[in-house]
Coordinates of C-alpha atoms and ligand atoms in Angstrom, one line a residue:
X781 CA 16.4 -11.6 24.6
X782 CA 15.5 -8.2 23.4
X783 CA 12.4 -6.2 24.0
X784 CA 10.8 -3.2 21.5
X785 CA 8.5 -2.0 24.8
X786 CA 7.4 -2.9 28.1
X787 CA 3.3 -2.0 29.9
X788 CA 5.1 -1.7 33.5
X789 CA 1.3 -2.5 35.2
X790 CA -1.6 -3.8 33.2
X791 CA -5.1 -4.5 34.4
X792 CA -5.9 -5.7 30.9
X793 CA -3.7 -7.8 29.3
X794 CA -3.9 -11.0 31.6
X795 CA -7.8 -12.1 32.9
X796 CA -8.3 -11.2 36.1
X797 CA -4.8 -10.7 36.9
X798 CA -2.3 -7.4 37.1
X799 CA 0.1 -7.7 34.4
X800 CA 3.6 -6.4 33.2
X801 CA 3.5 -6.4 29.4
X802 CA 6.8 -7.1 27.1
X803 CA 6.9 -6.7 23.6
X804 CA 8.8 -8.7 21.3
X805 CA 10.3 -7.1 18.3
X806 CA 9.5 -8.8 14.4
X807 CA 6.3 -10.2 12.9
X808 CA 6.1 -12.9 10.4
X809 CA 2.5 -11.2 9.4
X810 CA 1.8 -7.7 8.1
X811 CA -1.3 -7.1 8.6
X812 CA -2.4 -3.7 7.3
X813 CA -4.3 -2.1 10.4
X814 CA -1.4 -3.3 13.1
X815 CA -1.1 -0.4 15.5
X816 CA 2.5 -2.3 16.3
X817 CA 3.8 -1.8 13.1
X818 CA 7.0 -0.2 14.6
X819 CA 7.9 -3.8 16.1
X820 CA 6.9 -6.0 13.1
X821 CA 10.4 -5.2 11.9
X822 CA 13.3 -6.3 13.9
X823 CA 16.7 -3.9 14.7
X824 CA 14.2 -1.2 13.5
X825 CA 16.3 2.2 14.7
X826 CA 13.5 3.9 16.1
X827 CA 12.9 1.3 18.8
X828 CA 14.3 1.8 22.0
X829 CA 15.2 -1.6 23.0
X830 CA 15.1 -2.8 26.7
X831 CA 17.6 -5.9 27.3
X832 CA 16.5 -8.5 29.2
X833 CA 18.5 -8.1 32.5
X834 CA 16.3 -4.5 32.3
X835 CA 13.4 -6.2 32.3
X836 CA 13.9 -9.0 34.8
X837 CA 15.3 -6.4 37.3
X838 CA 12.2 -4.5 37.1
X839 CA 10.1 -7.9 37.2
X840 CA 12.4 -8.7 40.4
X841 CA 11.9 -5.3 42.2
X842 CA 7.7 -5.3 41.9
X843 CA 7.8 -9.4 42.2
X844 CA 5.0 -8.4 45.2
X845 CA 2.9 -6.1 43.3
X846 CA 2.5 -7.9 39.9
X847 CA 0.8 -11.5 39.3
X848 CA 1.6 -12.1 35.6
X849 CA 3.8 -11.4 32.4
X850 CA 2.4 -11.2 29.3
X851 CA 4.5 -11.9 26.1
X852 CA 3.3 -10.0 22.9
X853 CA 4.7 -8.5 19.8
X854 CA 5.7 -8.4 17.1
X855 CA 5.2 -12.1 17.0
X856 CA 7.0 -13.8 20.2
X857 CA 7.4 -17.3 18.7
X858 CA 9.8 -15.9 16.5
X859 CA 12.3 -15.2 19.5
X860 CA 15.0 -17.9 19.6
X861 CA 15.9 -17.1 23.6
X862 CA 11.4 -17.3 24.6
X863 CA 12.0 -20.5 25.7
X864 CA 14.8 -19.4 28.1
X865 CA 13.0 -16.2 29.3
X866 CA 9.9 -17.9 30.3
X867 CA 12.2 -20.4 32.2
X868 CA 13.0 -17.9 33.8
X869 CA 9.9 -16.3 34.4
X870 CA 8.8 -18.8 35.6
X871 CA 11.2 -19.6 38.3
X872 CA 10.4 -16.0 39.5
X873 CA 6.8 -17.6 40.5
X874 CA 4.9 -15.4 37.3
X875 CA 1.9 -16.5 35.4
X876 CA 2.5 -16.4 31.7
X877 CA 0.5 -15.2 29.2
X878 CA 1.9 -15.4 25.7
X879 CA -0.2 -13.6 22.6
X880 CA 0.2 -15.5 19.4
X881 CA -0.4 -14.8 15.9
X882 CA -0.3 -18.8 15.8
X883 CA 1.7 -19.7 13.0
X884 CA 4.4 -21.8 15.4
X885 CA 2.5 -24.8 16.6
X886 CA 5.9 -26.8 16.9
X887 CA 7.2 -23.8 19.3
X888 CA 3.8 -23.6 20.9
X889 CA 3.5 -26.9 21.5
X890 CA 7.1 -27.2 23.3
X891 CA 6.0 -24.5 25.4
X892 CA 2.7 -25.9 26.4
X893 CA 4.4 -29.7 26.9
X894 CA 7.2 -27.9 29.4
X895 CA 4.4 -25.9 31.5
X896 CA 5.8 -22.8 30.6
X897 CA 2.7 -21.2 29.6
X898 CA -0.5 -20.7 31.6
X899 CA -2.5 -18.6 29.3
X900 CA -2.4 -18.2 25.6
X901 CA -4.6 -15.5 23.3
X902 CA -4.5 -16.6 19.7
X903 CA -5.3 -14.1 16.8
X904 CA -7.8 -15.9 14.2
X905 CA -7.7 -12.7 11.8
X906 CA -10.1 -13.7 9.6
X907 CA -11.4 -16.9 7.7
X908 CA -8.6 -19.0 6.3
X909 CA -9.3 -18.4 2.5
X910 CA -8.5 -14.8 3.0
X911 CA -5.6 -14.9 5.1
X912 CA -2.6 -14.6 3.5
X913 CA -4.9 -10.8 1.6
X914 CA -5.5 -9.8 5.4
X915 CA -2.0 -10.2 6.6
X916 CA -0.2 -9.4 3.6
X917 CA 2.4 -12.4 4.0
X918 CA 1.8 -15.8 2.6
X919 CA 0.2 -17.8 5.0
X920 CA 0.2 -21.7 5.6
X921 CA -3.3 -21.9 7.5
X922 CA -2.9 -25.7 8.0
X923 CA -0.1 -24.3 10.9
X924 CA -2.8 -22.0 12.7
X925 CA -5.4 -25.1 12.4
X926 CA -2.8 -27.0 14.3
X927 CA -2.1 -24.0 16.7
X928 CA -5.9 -24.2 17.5
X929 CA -6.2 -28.0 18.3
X930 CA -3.1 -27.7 20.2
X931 CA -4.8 -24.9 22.3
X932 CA -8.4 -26.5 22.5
X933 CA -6.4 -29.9 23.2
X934 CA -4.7 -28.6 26.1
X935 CA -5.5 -28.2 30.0
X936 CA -4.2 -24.4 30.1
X937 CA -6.6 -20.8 29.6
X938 CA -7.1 -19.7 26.4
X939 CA -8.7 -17.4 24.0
X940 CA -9.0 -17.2 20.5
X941 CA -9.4 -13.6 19.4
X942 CA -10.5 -11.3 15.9
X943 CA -9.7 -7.8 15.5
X944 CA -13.0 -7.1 13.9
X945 CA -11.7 -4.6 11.2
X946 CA -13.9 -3.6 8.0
X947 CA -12.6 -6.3 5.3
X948 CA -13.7 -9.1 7.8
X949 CA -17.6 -9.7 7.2
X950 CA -20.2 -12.0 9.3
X951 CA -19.7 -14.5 6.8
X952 CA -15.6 -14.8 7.7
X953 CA -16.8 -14.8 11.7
X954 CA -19.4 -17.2 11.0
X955 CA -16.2 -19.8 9.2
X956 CA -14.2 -19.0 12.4
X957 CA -16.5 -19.7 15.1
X958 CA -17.2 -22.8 13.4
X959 CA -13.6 -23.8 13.0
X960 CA -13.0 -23.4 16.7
X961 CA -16.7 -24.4 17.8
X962 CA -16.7 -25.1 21.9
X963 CA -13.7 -23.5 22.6
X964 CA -13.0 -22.1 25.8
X965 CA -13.3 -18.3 25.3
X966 CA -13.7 -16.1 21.7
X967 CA -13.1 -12.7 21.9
X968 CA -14.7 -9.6 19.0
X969 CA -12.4 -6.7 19.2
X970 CA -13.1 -3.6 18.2
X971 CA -10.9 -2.2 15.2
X972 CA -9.0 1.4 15.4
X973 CA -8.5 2.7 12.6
X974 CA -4.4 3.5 12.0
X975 CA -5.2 6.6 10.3
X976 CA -8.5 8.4 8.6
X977 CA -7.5 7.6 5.1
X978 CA -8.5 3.7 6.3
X979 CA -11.6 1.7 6.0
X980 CA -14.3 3.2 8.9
X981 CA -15.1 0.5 11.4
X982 CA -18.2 -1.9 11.3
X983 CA -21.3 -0.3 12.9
X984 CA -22.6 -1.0 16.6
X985 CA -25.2 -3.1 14.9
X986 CA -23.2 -5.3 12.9
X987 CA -20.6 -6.2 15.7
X988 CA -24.2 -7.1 17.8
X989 CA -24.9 -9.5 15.1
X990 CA -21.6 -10.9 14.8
X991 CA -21.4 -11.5 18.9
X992 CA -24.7 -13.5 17.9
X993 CA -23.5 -15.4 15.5
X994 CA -20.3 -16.0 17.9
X995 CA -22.7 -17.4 20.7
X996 CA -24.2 -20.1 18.9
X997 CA -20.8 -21.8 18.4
X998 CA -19.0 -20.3 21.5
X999 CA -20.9 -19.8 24.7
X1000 CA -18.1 -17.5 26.3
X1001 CA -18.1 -15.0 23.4
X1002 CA -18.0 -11.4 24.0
X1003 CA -16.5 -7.9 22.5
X1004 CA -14.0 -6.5 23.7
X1005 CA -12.3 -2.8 23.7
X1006 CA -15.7 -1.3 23.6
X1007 CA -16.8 1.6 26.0
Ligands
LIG1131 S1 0.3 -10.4 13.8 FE1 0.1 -8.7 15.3 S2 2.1 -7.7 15.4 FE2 2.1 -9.0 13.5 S3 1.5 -7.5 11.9 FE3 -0.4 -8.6 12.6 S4 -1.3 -7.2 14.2 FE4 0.9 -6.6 13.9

């Protein structure tokens, strides 16, 4: 398996646990803000790629001083070796974390069933209708409904997340919390824009309003990314 970048130590990727970070190279999505857009396509020259022995050298050598690995991208489902790596994560005595965009329940669901995962964030980007305009790839939402009942199904940590950017409105947040109503965590985050010739970010006000709209169908809902 081949990685596009690597967060050596991370105090923010994993809950309450000190992280290395490995990013996964390709995305099956497109979506227009990504601040990862150099990984969404794989082979891409401009990545420096780090092989796997790379990385589970260095995992070996700070084995002491770490607690978790978190698998991001790109999209990591995508990765025909993830299984194999997080085997062997695994065996190295890691926590896993793997970030999802959600469209591989199957994968996801092997994953979960073989106790290779023991934390998952999901990306709900915005209501389903307007998906497939968001990410800029055609979408096939019934997969991400069945990534989310495999997740609120299982006995592992979880979050569902939404990069709160400009085109998602209270109306879109309102048809997600509702979708994944009593779910174990629901995360805001706070939108960057990629460049000042984007869409300006919601105001202070309207993210307050959305967290309350969050709360009445999500009791651990908060914002996140916000100083
Ligand atoms: S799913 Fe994530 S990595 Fe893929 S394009 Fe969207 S923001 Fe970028």
């Amino acid at each position: 398996m081949k990685f596009g970048g690597m967060i050596k130590n991370s105090f923010v990727d994993y809950p309450g646990e000190i992280a290395t970070v490995v990013f996964t190279c390709g995305c099956n999505f497109d979506c227009w803000y990504c601040h990862n857009r150099s990984l969404i396509k794989q082979n891409q020259k401009k990545i420096e790629i780090i092989e796997e022995n790379e990385v589970l050298d260095f995992l070996n050598k700070i084995r002491k001083m770490i607690d978790a690995v978190v698998i991001s991208g790109g999209e990591p489902t995508l990765q025909k070796e993830l299984k194999s790596f997080l085997i062997k994560i695994k065996k190295m005595n890691f926590k896993t974390k793997l970030d999802t965009n959600g469209s591989n329940p199957n994968i996801l669901k092997e994953l979960l069933d073989e106790k290779l995962l023991d934390y998952v964030a999901m990306d709900i980007k915005t209501s389903f209708e307007k998906y497939s305009n968001l990410v800029q790839k055609k979408v096939k939402t019934e997969d991400l409904q069945q990534s989310i009942k495999i997740l609120m199904d299982s006995n592992i940590d979880y979050e569902f997340r939404t990069t709160f950017s400009p085109d998602v409105t209270l109306d879109d947040i309102r048809l997600i919390v509702q979708t994944i109503k009593g779910a174990k965590a629901y995360a805001l985050q706070k939108y960057n824009q990629p460049d000042s010739n984007c869409p300006a970010p919601h105001n202070l006000v309207v993210f307050d309003h959305a967290l309350e709209i969050a709360k009445q169908y999500i009791d651990n809902s908060f914002l996140r990314s916000f100083d």
